[in-house]
Amino acid sequence: ELKDIVRQEHEHTKCLASSKQLNYERCIRCYRLFKIFFNPREECFICKLYICQNCATHDKQTQVWTCKICLELK
């Protein structure tokens, strides 16, 4: 079930997030390396972890980024 998959991904992310250096350098969702112009780092409004723009959604009204996993858990 989709909810179970999302919850498993969320648990996996919590384990990876314990390494602050890893998350500072790479997206917590897809593990791509952050680059200033080509893959900028954004902070998820809900979980506060760093994500790339491909793994997040930007709300133009509130001007915040939210990772797709957090959106699924809402």
XYZ file of C-alpha atoms in Angstrom:
74
model
C 0.000 0.000 0.000
C 1.231 3.495 -0.837
C 0.950 4.784 2.742
C 3.180 1.930 3.958
C 5.802 2.685 1.317
C 5.781 6.359 2.240
C 6.122 5.548 5.943
C 9.039 3.184 5.218
C 10.750 5.919 3.210
C 10.195 8.344 6.070
C 11.788 5.913 8.564
C 14.721 5.352 6.200
C 15.170 9.110 5.971
C 15.262 9.502 9.749
C 18.192 7.080 9.882
C 20.070 8.929 7.142
C 19.346 12.302 8.714
C 21.422 11.364 11.740
C 24.451 12.164 9.571
C 24.215 15.955 9.324
C 27.217 16.154 6.979
C 25.604 13.725 4.518
C 22.398 15.757 4.417
C 24.314 19.032 4.120
C 26.034 17.745 0.970
C 23.294 15.547 -0.537
C 19.533 15.469 -0.935
C 18.020 13.268 1.768
C 15.537 11.827 -0.759
C 17.538 11.092 -3.939
C 21.112 11.468 -2.569
C 22.177 13.776 -5.411
C 25.026 16.121 -4.573
C 23.958 19.740 -4.084
C 25.420 22.326 -6.458
C 24.763 26.037 -6.109
C 23.378 26.589 -9.606
C 22.449 23.159 -10.954
C 21.020 21.395 -7.907
C 20.466 23.917 -5.097
C 19.730 22.858 -1.550
C 16.307 23.698 -0.087
C 14.970 23.028 3.398
C 11.705 21.145 3.791
C 9.217 23.254 5.747
C 7.874 20.181 7.587
C 10.795 17.844 8.345
C 13.524 20.553 8.177
C 15.844 18.293 6.159
C 17.696 19.417 3.043
C 16.214 18.360 -0.276
C 16.764 19.181 -3.939
C 14.119 20.931 -5.987
C 13.355 17.710 -7.885
C 12.298 16.021 -4.647
C 10.204 18.920 -3.383
C 7.278 21.149 -4.171
C 7.366 24.927 -3.871
C 4.277 26.741 -2.605
C 4.210 30.118 -4.330
C 1.763 31.606 -1.822
C 3.741 30.795 1.309
C 7.169 30.692 -0.407
C 8.137 27.416 1.293
C 9.540 24.138 -0.021
C 8.102 20.810 1.148
C 9.544 17.411 0.277
C 7.225 15.039 -1.543
C 7.378 12.437 1.237
C 6.140 14.944 3.819
C 3.342 15.941 1.462
C 2.316 12.293 1.127
C 2.248 11.894 4.906
C -0.093 14.863 5.378
